[in-house]
Coordinates of C-alpha atoms in Angstrom, one line a residue:
M1 CA 0.0 0.0 0.0
R2 CA 1.0 3.6 -0.5
I3 CA -0.3 7.1 -0.1
D4 CA -2.2 8.2 -3.2
Q5 CA -3.2 11.7 -1.9
I6 CA -2.7 14.0 1.0
L7 CA -5.2 16.8 1.6
I8 CA -5.2 19.9 3.8
Y9 CA -8.2 21.8 5.0
P10 CA -7.0 25.2 6.3
L11 CA -10.6 26.2 7.2
K12 CA -12.9 23.7 8.9
S13 CA -15.8 22.8 6.5
G14 CA -14.0 24.6 3.7
S15 CA -12.6 22.9 0.6
G16 CA -9.5 20.8 0.8
H17 CA -6.4 21.1 -1.4
P18 CA -3.9 18.4 -2.3
V19 CA -0.3 18.6 -1.2
A20 CA 2.7 16.5 -2.1
E21 CA 3.9 16.3 1.5
A22 CA 2.9 17.4 4.9
V23 CA 4.4 17.8 8.4
V24 CA 2.6 15.7 11.0
H25 CA 2.1 17.3 14.4
P26 CA 0.5 15.6 17.4
W27 CA -2.8 17.5 16.6
G28 CA -2.7 16.8 12.8
L29 CA -1.2 17.9 9.6
D30 CA 0.6 21.3 9.5
G31 CA -1.9 24.0 8.6
D32 CA -4.9 21.7 8.8
R33 CA -8.2 23.1 10.3
R34 CA -6.7 25.8 12.4
W35 CA -9.6 28.2 11.4
A36 CA -13.3 27.7 11.9
V37 CA -16.6 29.5 11.5
V38 CA -18.9 30.0 14.5
D39 CA -22.1 31.8 15.2
E40 CA -22.7 34.6 17.6
H41 CA -22.7 32.2 20.5
G42 CA -19.5 30.4 19.5
D43 CA -21.1 27.3 18.2
N44 CA -19.6 25.7 15.1
L45 CA -21.3 26.5 11.8
W46 CA -20.7 23.2 10.0
L47 CA -20.8 22.0 6.5
G48 CA -23.8 19.6 7.0
E49 CA -26.0 22.6 7.8
F50 CA -24.3 25.2 5.6
P51 CA -23.2 23.5 2.3
R52 CA -22.0 26.7 0.8
L53 CA -18.9 26.5 3.1
A54 CA -17.7 23.8 0.7
S55 CA -17.3 26.5 -1.9
V56 CA -14.8 28.4 0.2
T57 CA -11.1 28.1 -0.8
A58 CA -8.9 29.1 2.1
R59 CA -5.1 29.4 1.7
P60 CA -2.7 30.5 4.4
T61 CA -0.7 33.6 3.7
S62 CA 3.1 33.9 4.4
E63 CA 2.2 36.3 7.3
G64 CA 0.1 33.7 9.1
G65 CA -3.3 35.0 7.8
L66 CA -5.8 33.5 5.4
R67 CA -6.8 34.3 1.8
L68 CA -10.5 33.5 1.2
T69 CA -12.3 33.0 -2.1
A70 CA -15.8 31.7 -3.0
R71 CA -18.1 31.9 -6.0
G72 CA -20.1 35.1 -5.9
M73 CA -18.0 36.7 -3.2
E74 CA -15.1 39.2 -3.4
D75 CA -11.8 37.8 -2.3
V76 CA -10.6 38.8 1.1
T77 CA -7.3 38.5 2.9
V78 CA -7.6 37.9 6.6
P79 CA -4.6 39.2 8.7
P80 CA -3.1 37.0 11.5
A81 CA -5.6 36.6 14.3
T82 CA -4.0 38.3 17.3
G83 CA -7.0 39.8 19.0
A84 CA -9.3 38.8 21.8
T85 CA -10.5 35.3 22.6
T86 CA -14.1 34.3 22.5
P87 CA -16.0 31.3 24.0
V88 CA -16.5 28.5 21.6
G89 CA -18.6 25.3 21.7
F90 CA -16.1 22.7 20.6
T91 CA -15.6 19.6 22.7
G92 CA -12.4 19.9 24.6
L93 CA -11.9 23.6 23.9
D94 CA -13.4 26.6 25.6
R95 CA -12.0 29.6 23.7
A96 CA -10.5 30.6 20.4
V97 CA -9.0 33.8 18.9
L98 CA -11.3 36.1 16.9
A99 CA -10.3 37.1 13.4
D100 CA -10.9 40.7 12.2
D101 CA -14.3 42.3 11.5
A102 CA -13.8 42.0 7.7
A103 CA -13.6 38.2 8.0
H104 CA -16.8 38.1 10.1
A105 CA -18.6 40.3 7.6
W106 CA -17.5 38.1 4.7
F107 CA -18.8 34.9 6.3
T108 CA -22.0 36.6 7.4
E109 CA -22.7 37.6 3.8
L110 CA -21.7 34.1 2.5
L111 CA -24.0 32.2 4.9
G112 CA -26.8 34.8 5.2
R113 CA -26.6 34.8 9.0
P114 CA -24.3 36.1 11.7
A115 CA -21.0 34.4 11.6
R116 CA -17.5 34.9 12.9
L117 CA -14.1 33.4 12.0
V118 CA -11.9 32.1 14.8
W119 CA -8.3 30.8 15.0
L120 CA -7.0 28.0 17.2
D121 CA -3.8 29.6 18.4
D122 CA -2.6 26.5 20.2
P123 CA -4.0 23.1 19.1
G124 CA -2.3 21.6 22.2
R125 CA -5.1 23.1 24.2
R126 CA -7.8 20.9 22.7
S127 CA -8.0 17.3 23.8
I128 CA -9.5 14.5 21.8
D129 CA -12.9 13.5 23.1
P130 CA -12.6 10.2 25.0
A131 CA -16.0 9.2 23.6
H132 CA -14.3 9.0 20.2
G133 CA -11.2 7.1 21.3
G134 CA -9.1 9.9 22.7
L135 CA -6.5 9.0 25.3
P136 CA -5.0 11.3 28.0
G137 CA -2.6 13.8 26.5
E138 CA -3.9 13.4 22.9
V139 CA -4.8 16.6 21.1
V140 CA -6.5 17.7 17.9
S141 CA -7.1 20.9 15.9
F142 CA -10.6 22.0 14.8
A143 CA -11.0 18.6 13.1
W144 CA -14.0 16.7 14.5
D145 CA -12.7 13.6 16.4
A146 CA -9.1 12.8 15.4
P147 CA -6.1 14.5 13.9
L148 CA -6.3 12.5 10.6
L149 CA -8.8 10.6 8.6
L150 CA -7.7 7.8 6.3
V151 CA -9.8 6.5 3.4
S152 CA -9.0 3.5 1.3
E153 CA -9.2 3.8 -2.5
S154 CA -9.9 0.0 -2.7
S155 CA -12.9 0.4 -0.4
A156 CA -14.1 3.5 -2.3
R157 CA -14.1 1.5 -5.6
V158 CA -16.3 -1.2 -4.0
L159 CA -18.6 1.6 -2.8
D160 CA -18.8 2.9 -6.4
G161 CA -20.0 -0.5 -7.5
W162 CA -22.6 -0.6 -4.7
L163 CA -23.8 2.9 -5.7
A164 CA -24.3 1.7 -9.3
E165 CA -26.2 -1.4 -8.2
E166 CA -28.4 0.8 -5.9
A167 CA -29.1 3.2 -8.7
A168 CA -30.1 0.4 -11.0
T169 CA -32.4 -1.1 -8.4
C170 CA -34.1 2.3 -7.9
G171 CA -34.4 3.0 -11.7
E172 CA -32.0 5.9 -11.6
D173 CA -29.2 6.8 -14.0
A174 CA -25.9 5.1 -13.3
P175 CA -23.7 7.5 -11.2
G176 CA -20.0 8.0 -12.0
P177 CA -17.3 7.4 -9.4
L178 CA -18.0 9.2 -6.2
S179 CA -15.7 12.1 -5.3
R180 CA -13.4 10.9 -2.5
L181 CA -13.5 14.5 -1.2
R182 CA -17.0 13.9 0.1
F183 CA -15.4 11.9 2.9
R184 CA -13.0 14.8 3.7
P185 CA -9.9 12.5 4.0
S186 CA -6.5 13.6 5.2
V187 CA -4.9 10.7 3.4
I188 CA -6.1 8.4 0.6
V189 CA -4.4 5.0 0.5
E190 CA -4.1 3.0 -2.7
G191 CA -3.6 -0.8 -2.6
G192 CA -4.7 -3.5 -0.1
E193 CA -8.0 -5.3 0.2
A194 CA -11.2 -3.3 0.4
F195 CA -12.3 -2.6 4.0
A196 CA -9.2 -4.2 5.5
E197 CA -8.9 -1.0 7.4
D198 CA -11.8 -2.0 9.6
G199 CA -9.5 -4.3 11.5
W200 CA -6.4 -2.1 11.7
R201 CA -5.1 -1.0 15.1
E202 CA -1.8 0.5 14.1
V203 CA -0.7 2.2 10.8
R204 CA 2.7 3.4 9.6
I205 CA 2.9 5.9 6.8
G206 CA 6.5 6.3 5.7
S207 CA 8.4 6.6 9.0
V208 CA 5.5 8.0 11.0
P209 CA 3.5 5.7 13.3
F210 CA -0.2 6.2 14.0
R211 CA -2.8 4.7 16.3
V212 CA -6.3 3.9 15.0
S213 CA -8.6 5.6 17.4
E214 CA -11.8 4.4 15.8
L215 CA -13.7 3.7 12.6
C216 CA -15.4 6.8 11.2
D217 CA -19.1 7.1 11.3
R218 CA -20.5 9.1 8.4
C219 CA -22.8 12.1 8.5
A220 CA -24.8 14.3 6.1
V221 CA -21.6 16.0 4.9
T222 CA -20.9 13.0 2.6
T223 CA -24.2 13.8 0.8
I224 CA -23.0 17.2 -0.4
D225 CA -21.3 17.4 -3.8
P226 CA -18.0 19.3 -3.2
E227 CA -18.2 20.9 -6.6
T228 CA -21.8 22.0 -6.7
Q229 CA -22.7 22.0 -2.9
V230 CA -26.0 20.2 -3.8
K231 CA -27.2 17.7 -1.3
G232 CA -28.4 14.2 -2.3
K233 CA -29.1 10.8 -0.8
E234 CA -25.8 9.2 -1.5
P235 CA -23.6 7.7 -0.3
L236 CA -25.5 7.4 3.0
R237 CA -28.4 5.5 1.3
T238 CA -26.1 2.8 0.0
L239 CA -23.8 2.7 3.0
A240 CA -26.8 2.1 5.2
R241 CA -27.5 -1.0 3.1
H242 CA -23.9 -2.4 3.3
R243 CA -22.1 -0.7 6.1
K244 CA -24.5 0.0 8.9
W245 CA -24.2 -1.3 12.5
D246 CA -24.7 0.2 15.9
G247 CA -27.2 2.6 14.4
K248 CA -24.5 4.3 12.2
T249 CA -22.9 4.0 8.8
W250 CA -19.2 3.6 8.5
F251 CA -16.4 4.5 6.0
G252 CA -12.7 5.2 6.8
I253 CA -10.7 5.3 10.0
R254 CA -9.5 8.0 12.3
L255 CA -5.8 8.2 13.2
V256 CA -3.8 9.7 16.0
P257 CA 0.0 10.3 15.5
R258 CA 2.2 8.4 17.9
E259 CA 5.2 10.6 16.8
P260 CA 5.6 13.8 14.7
G261 CA 7.2 13.5 11.3
R262 CA 6.6 14.1 7.6
I263 CA 4.5 12.1 5.1
R264 CA 4.7 12.2 1.3
V265 CA 2.6 11.1 -1.6
G266 CA 3.9 7.7 -2.6
D267 CA 5.1 6.8 0.9
P268 CA 4.6 3.1 1.8
V269 CA 1.7 2.3 4.2
S270 CA 1.7 -0.7 6.5
A271 CA -0.9 -1.7 9.0
R272 CA -1.7 -4.3 11.6

């Protein structure tokens, strides 16, 4: 097995972009999900409820700020967040740093409701929820439940076949391959048997070891087309037929780094 893609999401719920290599920190990949959008009460405004967030391209600037673009919006450059902190409603985190007023106004216009952009100044402050496999001392950025998410291309191809079968059964047009970006993976692995990852407990990517904290239960985010931001029924409809237990549907695994390091596209992947 080897790494086929590495993806970074500078803004939580924003679009991801592929990179050839990435530094692995205890809390995740360098530059990944250090920014998030919250409402006036500090609660996360997430992609499942606000699909237009998927249209946002966020790129870090050399000064430590963020460049934001989205269809129908004027581009804006956000300076480094160095202002006051505000209460936020993320598990394991009580406060984050507010960005500037122009950023808040930009997201308020984008989403059509009050919104604010916040920065996680120190990801070492946010612990991984024990309910999602977190152990004492393990930390995470604004990512949901683990620093990295791994998806298997072999498993995704099997899912593509199931989707085609489901469409035929329902009298629908045959779909093309599902965009892997719907699953918001950090790494996509090529090779190996489909769904072998269900049984993995330890993973090594290049020289970096990871612990598998849990399988990933899938939510409404996967039903949003990352290109059009249109919601549909798939892949949850099909996953519920083939990959449902404990009242949830499952695809991919969550990883916690055991050591910092660097991973690269093409790196060998081993698991046990």
